[in-house]
Amino acid sequence: MISVQNLHKSFRGKAVLNGVDLEILEGETLAIIGRSGSGKSVLMKHIIGLLQPDAGKITVDGIDINAISYADLRRIRQNFGVLFQGGALFDSMSSFDNVAFPLRTFTSMTEEEIEHVVLECLGMVELPEVGAKMPSELSGGMQKRVALARAVALKPRYILYDEPTSGLDPETSNTIDDLIQNLSDQLNVTSIVVTHDMHSVLNIADKAAFVHDGRMHWAGTIDELHRSDDQILRSFVKANEYLIGK
Amino acid sequence: MIQYTKKIILDPVQALGRYSQLLFKAFGAVPEFSTYRKNLWEQMIHVGIDSMPIVMLAAAFSGAVTTVQTSYQLVSPLIPKSIIGSIVVPSMVLELGAVVTGFILAGRVGARIAAELGTMRVTEQIDALEAMGLNSIGYLIVPRVIAGIVMFPVLYVAACFVGIGGGMLVGHLGGFVPMGVFVDGAREFFQPFDPIFGLIKCLVFGFIITSVSCFKGYYTRGGAEGVGKATTEAAVASCVLLLLADLILAATLL
Amino acid sequence: MKISNELKVGLTIIVAITIFIFGVRYFEDLPLFRTTYDLTAEFDNAGGLIPGNLVRVNGVSVGSVNGVSISEKTGKVEVKFHVDRKISVTEGSYATVSGIDALGAVRMDLFLGPRDAALIPEGGLVGTGEGNDLFGDLSARAPEMVQKFDDVLSGLDKVLSETGTMLSEPESDFRTTLGSVKGSVAQLERLLKEERARISIILQNVEDATGSIKTITSDNGPAVTKLVSDLSVTIASLDRELVSLGEASRSLNELLTKVNEGQGTLGMLVNDPSMYQKMDSTLNGINALLADFRVNPGKYLGQMKLVDIF
Ligand SMILES: Nc1ncnc2c1ncn2[C@@H]1O[C@H](COP(=O)(O)OP(=O)(O)OP(=O)(O)O)[C@@H](O)[C@H]1O
Ligand SMILES: [Mg+2]
């Protein structure tokens, strides 16, 4: 279980998060939606302790991650898989080595076992052939998918996805949505998906949270999202529905 | 006025504080050998072996030039030719071997490290490492600094070897001083502490160049421009601190 | 076969360490592959020996000095050095410090004991003998010489002023006689003063020279030693001249004392021919000396000019 209470964060005097509350239960998939620049990525980085809050508290399985030692924090982080918005592939390594990296670092698997897992993960993101390529030789969307393969390679308990489908064609987007859903259902992964894509939200999420003006403007289940008459939320969802042509 | 004070006093002090903090964390990560073991060998190749040709080239030329200049300046028939060896060898061992290597590494390795880490920072690769539960300082900085401390003395030995060899050869072939006489002169005034001092210098230089460049790279901000800035600053700061350390070491140890 | 990174780095480091060790041994003039063994010698005076100076046996360098320190127990100079293991330093061996300290070319000479005697053990004590440092001796004597010169001059000065006082009183022929003495003495004084400056310059030059020829190695040794012994001879002869100058002024002094004691009357002096003659000869002596000095300063200083080249 992850909970965020009254999170405040500002950068050089400019407030980005202004008292955000959030709770996500074991096995749930939560979609965080919000306009560009509203602080979704910043919120996500707080959850794994990459940024320290100015005020507020973040707990993972009941542990306040800003009150523990660095070594303990790292142990907690090992339960997470994170897909960064820009992919963040290690550009000095091939795609294969990128996906194999967490396996080599944190498990005692043999090279054959690692190869097996890596190819499986690359297969899940529909890129079984790119193992030998360097990140710079891949398109943006492909990089994103290799990064996704890396994030899930260790079969973590929590996965944070920062815009997993942005920049992908609708067909590949659907594949990724399916992957996220499968992981969630089969391995009981708890997922946080940051996205603009309402189509994804409706496909995969159990709950949604709408960040607006540095606060959690609205939070609820997908059903409640459909029925909500909140003006700002409605206009955000509508704008999205135009985009995906509904 | 306040801004000015901040710029010349507060900012450097703050930078020093952040630098020490980073070093402290890096020292803490040294025992986690398994984290950076593989990286260590790679960095030793990058810092040490890949720099070998350019360091040797520069050292050979400085040795040769020192020989030619010394013989040019000592024209008196009363001064024996062997004095050339007595001057070239200690110059190389005490100063040139370490400083020439230092400048080359500051430009070559320092800039490289800062650009590498800076790019990793701005493309969130460092965040990705951290998010996996890895100690990014241990993984990225420790092996680079250790590689600097270990490989700098190796480069220094190579520099002295080819520098003195180059000096000797040019002296011989150029008719300035026969090799045997050169060696006699070098032996006459050879102090066993000189090469030890040279090695101590190298350890310090290796540490300064790599740690300062890691610092600049690790805390890069602001995209490609930030990376460029960090790279330049790393090379400049390494050179300046290197000269400073050179003076302090000479003043305290000689 | 692909060479792994570990192997590449490891090999490079090993090569570097090897070059370092052999390089240092090479310039320390140690045998590259044989080991050496350490010995100690105690001297009363190390004569400027420093670590790194060569140790020679019959003119062949076989090792070098590791360290020079004053022993706390004995107050003597303890010199630690090492020599090539193939040299058998047997009981009865002794060491001397030689070379020219002022030139910075000091070395230790080791004279081996009988070949069939027992070896001195590792770290053992080797006996010592007197070395020779010609130039050092000479440098040490230089201030003394200047002092002597000075003494003579001030003695002459005193005599002169006494004579002056005495002569200012009564009028007599003697005044003219002594007037010429005064003239001569003043001349001598001037000359000596000039030469004193010159001599101290020369001695200063000697001092400077030691700085600039610090580099002259044992190859130039013989020439330097010759130079130095010439210089020594020069100074010795200068010493002799000073002695005779001293004698001259002493007899002048004696004479004036007698003039003083002669009941204060000059008539007695004038009428005493032996006195007069004595004085005359003294005067002649001084004059001759002066003339000699003027005509042929080379006799006194000529050889010293050798030193001027520095
Ligand atoms: N390290 C930082 N330093 C300064 N400001 C930052 C930093 N990171 C984020 N910000 C600011 O915080 C705000 C929120 O950024 P964030 O990346 O969280 O937006 P986002 O909601 O993820 O937007 P997008 O959907 O476009 O990715 C932005 O205005 C950004 O300028
Ligand atoms: Mg974002």
mmCIF file of N, CA, C and O in Angstrom, chain B residues 65-91 175-177 181-182 185-186 189, chain C residues 211-217:
data_model
loop_
_atom_site.group_PDB
_atom_site.id
_atom_site.type_symbol
_atom_site.label_atom_id
_atom_site.label_comp_id
_atom_site.label_asym_id
_atom_site.label_seq_id
_atom_site.Cartn_x
_atom_site.Cartn_y
_atom_site.Cartn_z
ATOM 1 N N VAL B 65 62.228 18.316 -25.153
ATOM 2 C CA VAL B 65 62.371 19.778 -25.144
ATOM 3 C C VAL B 65 63.203 20.224 -23.948
ATOM 4 O O VAL B 65 64.067 21.094 -24.064
ATOM 5 N N THR B 66 62.961 19.622 -22.781
ATOM 6 C CA THR B 66 63.749 19.980 -21.607
ATOM 7 C C THR B 66 65.238 19.730 -21.867
ATOM 8 O O THR B 66 66.087 20.553 -21.517
ATOM 9 N N THR B 67 65.547 18.621 -22.488
ATOM 10 C CA THR B 67 66.948 18.312 -22.783
ATOM 11 C C THR B 67 67.561 19.363 -23.705
ATOM 12 O O THR B 67 68.628 19.911 -23.425
ATOM 13 N N VAL B 68 66.852 19.657 -24.769
ATOM 14 C CA VAL B 68 67.392 20.606 -25.742
ATOM 15 C C VAL B 68 67.566 21.980 -25.092
ATOM 16 O O VAL B 68 68.604 22.631 -25.237
ATOM 17 N N GLN B 69 66.563 22.392 -24.339
ATOM 18 C CA GLN B 69 66.640 23.723 -23.717
ATOM 19 C C GLN B 69 67.738 23.804 -22.675
ATOM 20 O O GLN B 69 68.452 24.797 -22.583
ATOM 21 N N THR B 70 67.854 22.761 -21.879
ATOM 22 C CA THR B 70 68.893 22.774 -20.858
ATOM 23 C C THR B 70 70.267 22.883 -21.512
ATOM 24 O O THR B 70 71.108 23.676 -21.088
ATOM 25 N N SER B 71 70.486 22.128 -22.555
ATOM 26 C CA SER B 71 71.809 22.185 -23.175
ATOM 27 C C SER B 71 72.013 23.522 -23.881
ATOM 28 O O SER B 71 73.131 24.008 -23.974
ATOM 29 N N TYR B 72 70.914 24.125 -24.318
ATOM 30 C CA TYR B 72 71.023 25.435 -24.948
ATOM 31 C C TYR B 72 71.415 26.499 -23.930
ATOM 32 O O TYR B 72 72.186 27.407 -24.202
ATOM 33 N N GLN B 73 70.877 26.355 -22.716
ATOM 34 C CA GLN B 73 71.135 27.370 -21.691
ATOM 35 C C GLN B 73 72.492 27.214 -21.029
ATOM 36 O O GLN B 73 73.053 28.166 -20.510
ATOM 37 N N LEU B 74 73.027 25.991 -21.029
ATOM 38 C CA LEU B 74 74.304 25.765 -20.370
ATOM 39 C C LEU B 74 75.403 25.705 -21.410
ATOM 40 O O LEU B 74 75.729 24.662 -21.927
ATOM 41 N N VAL B 75 75.942 26.888 -21.730
ATOM 42 C CA VAL B 75 76.937 26.909 -22.791
ATOM 43 C C VAL B 75 78.352 26.930 -22.249
ATOM 44 O O VAL B 75 79.298 26.719 -22.980
ATOM 45 N N SER B 76 78.520 27.186 -20.938
ATOM 46 C CA SER B 76 79.865 27.320 -20.397
ATOM 47 C C SER B 76 80.645 26.019 -20.507
ATOM 48 O O SER B 76 80.133 24.954 -20.192
ATOM 49 N N PRO B 77 81.889 26.118 -20.994
ATOM 50 C CA PRO B 77 82.697 24.897 -21.124
ATOM 51 C C PRO B 77 83.058 24.321 -19.759
ATOM 52 O O PRO B 77 83.465 23.173 -19.662
ATOM 53 N N LEU B 78 82.917 25.134 -18.715
ATOM 54 C CA LEU B 78 83.282 24.653 -17.380
ATOM 55 C C LEU B 78 82.218 23.735 -16.807
ATOM 56 O O LEU B 78 82.456 22.980 -15.888
ATOM 57 N N ILE B 79 80.976 23.853 -17.348
ATOM 58 C CA ILE B 79 79.904 23.033 -16.813
ATOM 59 C C ILE B 79 79.842 21.736 -17.601
ATOM 60 O O ILE B 79 79.712 21.747 -18.815
ATOM 61 N N PRO B 80 79.979 20.636 -16.904
ATOM 62 C CA PRO B 80 80.007 19.365 -17.628
ATOM 63 C C PRO B 80 78.656 19.057 -18.250
ATOM 64 O O PRO B 80 77.613 19.444 -17.735
ATOM 65 N N LYS B 81 78.686 18.335 -19.359
ATOM 66 C CA LYS B 81 77.457 17.985 -20.081
ATOM 67 C C LYS B 81 76.523 17.147 -19.226
ATOM 68 O O LYS B 81 75.309 17.140 -19.427
ATOM 69 N N SER B 82 77.113 16.415 -18.294
ATOM 70 C CA SER B 82 76.284 15.496 -17.509
ATOM 71 C C SER B 82 75.211 16.248 -16.724
ATOM 72 O O SER B 82 74.206 15.670 -16.333
ATOM 73 N N ILE B 83 75.418 17.553 -16.553
ATOM 74 C CA ILE B 83 74.442 18.350 -15.806
ATOM 75 C C ILE B 83 73.068 18.291 -16.487
ATOM 76 O O ILE B 83 72.040 18.421 -15.840
ATOM 77 N N ILE B 84 73.065 18.071 -17.804
ATOM 78 C CA ILE B 84 71.788 17.971 -18.525
ATOM 79 C C ILE B 84 70.960 16.827 -17.957
ATOM 80 O O ILE B 84 69.775 16.975 -17.669
ATOM 81 N N GLY B 85 71.639 15.699 -17.740
ATOM 82 C CA GLY B 85 70.938 14.564 -17.127
ATOM 83 C C GLY B 85 70.500 14.893 -15.716
ATOM 84 O O GLY B 85 69.402 14.531 -15.290
ATOM 85 N N SER B 86 71.340 15.626 -14.989
ATOM 86 C CA SER B 86 71.000 15.963 -13.600
ATOM 87 C C SER B 86 69.796 16.877 -13.537
ATOM 88 O O SER B 86 69.144 16.978 -12.510
ATOM 89 N N ILE B 87 69.519 17.606 -14.637
ATOM 90 C CA ILE B 87 68.371 18.511 -14.632
ATOM 91 C C ILE B 87 67.134 17.843 -15.222
ATOM 92 O O ILE B 87 66.047 17.930 -14.673
ATOM 93 N N VAL B 88 67.312 17.156 -16.336
ATOM 94 C CA VAL B 88 66.155 16.581 -17.034
ATOM 95 C C VAL B 88 65.453 15.521 -16.184
ATOM 96 O O VAL B 88 64.230 15.522 -16.070
ATOM 97 N N VAL B 89 66.228 14.636 -15.574
ATOM 98 C CA VAL B 89 65.595 13.534 -14.839
ATOM 99 C C VAL B 89 64.770 14.030 -13.650
ATOM 100 O O VAL B 89 63.585 13.706 -13.548
ATOM 101 N N PRO B 90 65.327 14.847 -12.761
ATOM 102 C CA PRO B 90 64.469 15.340 -11.673
ATOM 103 C C PRO B 90 63.300 16.198 -12.163
ATOM 104 O O PRO B 90 62.219 16.147 -11.592
ATOM 105 N N SER B 91 63.503 16.974 -13.233
ATOM 106 C CA SER B 91 62.383 17.780 -13.749
ATOM 107 C C SER B 91 61.229 16.876 -14.139
ATOM 108 O O SER B 91 60.075 17.139 -13.826
ATOM 109 N N GLY B 175 73.299 15.277 -30.528
ATOM 110 C CA GLY B 175 74.668 15.649 -30.217
ATOM 111 C C GLY B 175 74.814 16.582 -29.025
ATOM 112 O O GLY B 175 75.827 17.232 -28.862
ATOM 113 N N PHE B 176 73.775 16.647 -28.182
ATOM 114 C CA PHE B 176 73.872 17.519 -27.012
ATOM 115 C C PHE B 176 74.640 16.845 -25.885
ATOM 116 O O PHE B 176 75.470 17.445 -25.235
ATOM 117 N N VAL B 177 74.307 15.604 -25.651
ATOM 118 C CA VAL B 177 74.969 14.889 -24.569
ATOM 119 C C VAL B 177 74.836 13.385 -24.830
ATOM 120 O O VAL B 177 73.747 12.899 -25.097
ATOM 121 N N VAL B 181 76.782 9.805 -20.455
ATOM 122 C CA VAL B 181 77.056 11.011 -19.663
ATOM 123 C C VAL B 181 75.766 11.512 -19.017
ATOM 124 O O VAL B 181 75.733 11.900 -17.853
ATOM 125 N N PHE B 182 74.691 11.463 -19.800
ATOM 126 C CA PHE B 182 73.361 11.856 -19.302
ATOM 127 C C PHE B 182 73.011 11.032 -18.062
ATOM 128 O O PHE B 182 72.629 11.566 -17.019
ATOM 129 N N GLY B 185 75.079 11.909 -15.013
ATOM 130 C CA GLY B 185 74.609 13.152 -14.394
ATOM 131 C C GLY B 185 73.363 12.916 -13.587
ATOM 132 O O GLY B 185 73.213 13.429 -12.478
ATOM 133 N N ALA B 186 72.457 12.114 -14.145
ATOM 134 C CA ALA B 186 71.207 11.844 -13.444
ATOM 135 C C ALA B 186 71.483 11.104 -12.143
ATOM 136 O O ALA B 186 70.905 11.397 -11.104
ATOM 137 N N PHE B 189 72.894 13.120 -8.921
ATOM 138 C CA PHE B 189 72.014 13.928 -8.075
ATOM 139 C C PHE B 189 70.665 13.274 -7.847
ATOM 140 O O PHE B 189 69.697 13.919 -7.507
ATOM 141 N N GLY C 211 79.623 27.357 -5.380
ATOM 142 C CA GLY C 211 78.233 27.201 -5.805
ATOM 143 C C GLY C 211 78.139 26.794 -7.254
ATOM 144 O O GLY C 211 77.518 25.796 -7.582
ATOM 145 N N SER C 212 78.819 27.534 -8.096
ATOM 146 C CA SER C 212 78.619 27.284 -9.520
ATOM 147 C C SER C 212 79.324 26.038 -10.006
ATOM 148 O O SER C 212 78.964 25.490 -11.043
ATOM 149 N N ILE C 213 80.323 25.582 -9.271
ATOM 150 C CA ILE C 213 80.962 24.358 -9.768
ATOM 151 C C ILE C 213 80.557 23.145 -8.954
ATOM 152 O O ILE C 213 81.175 22.091 -9.056
ATOM 153 N N LYS C 214 79.493 23.301 -8.228
ATOM 154 C CA LYS C 214 78.939 22.146 -7.514
ATOM 155 C C LYS C 214 78.769 20.956 -8.435
ATOM 156 O O LYS C 214 78.730 19.816 -8.019
ATOM 157 N N THR C 215 78.611 21.291 -9.689
ATOM 158 C CA THR C 215 78.267 20.264 -10.664
ATOM 159 C C THR C 215 79.475 19.503 -11.166
ATOM 160 O O THR C 215 79.334 18.496 -11.839
ATOM 161 N N ILE C 216 80.654 20.014 -10.864
ATOM 162 C CA ILE C 216 81.834 19.343 -11.402
ATOM 163 C C ILE C 216 81.954 17.978 -10.737
ATOM 164 O O ILE C 216 82.009 17.861 -9.527
ATOM 165 N N THR C 217 81.944 16.988 -11.548
ATOM 166 C CA THR C 217 81.888 15.646 -10.993
ATOM 167 C C THR C 217 83.284 15.072 -10.867
ATOM 168 O O THR C 217 84.277 15.745 -11.155
#
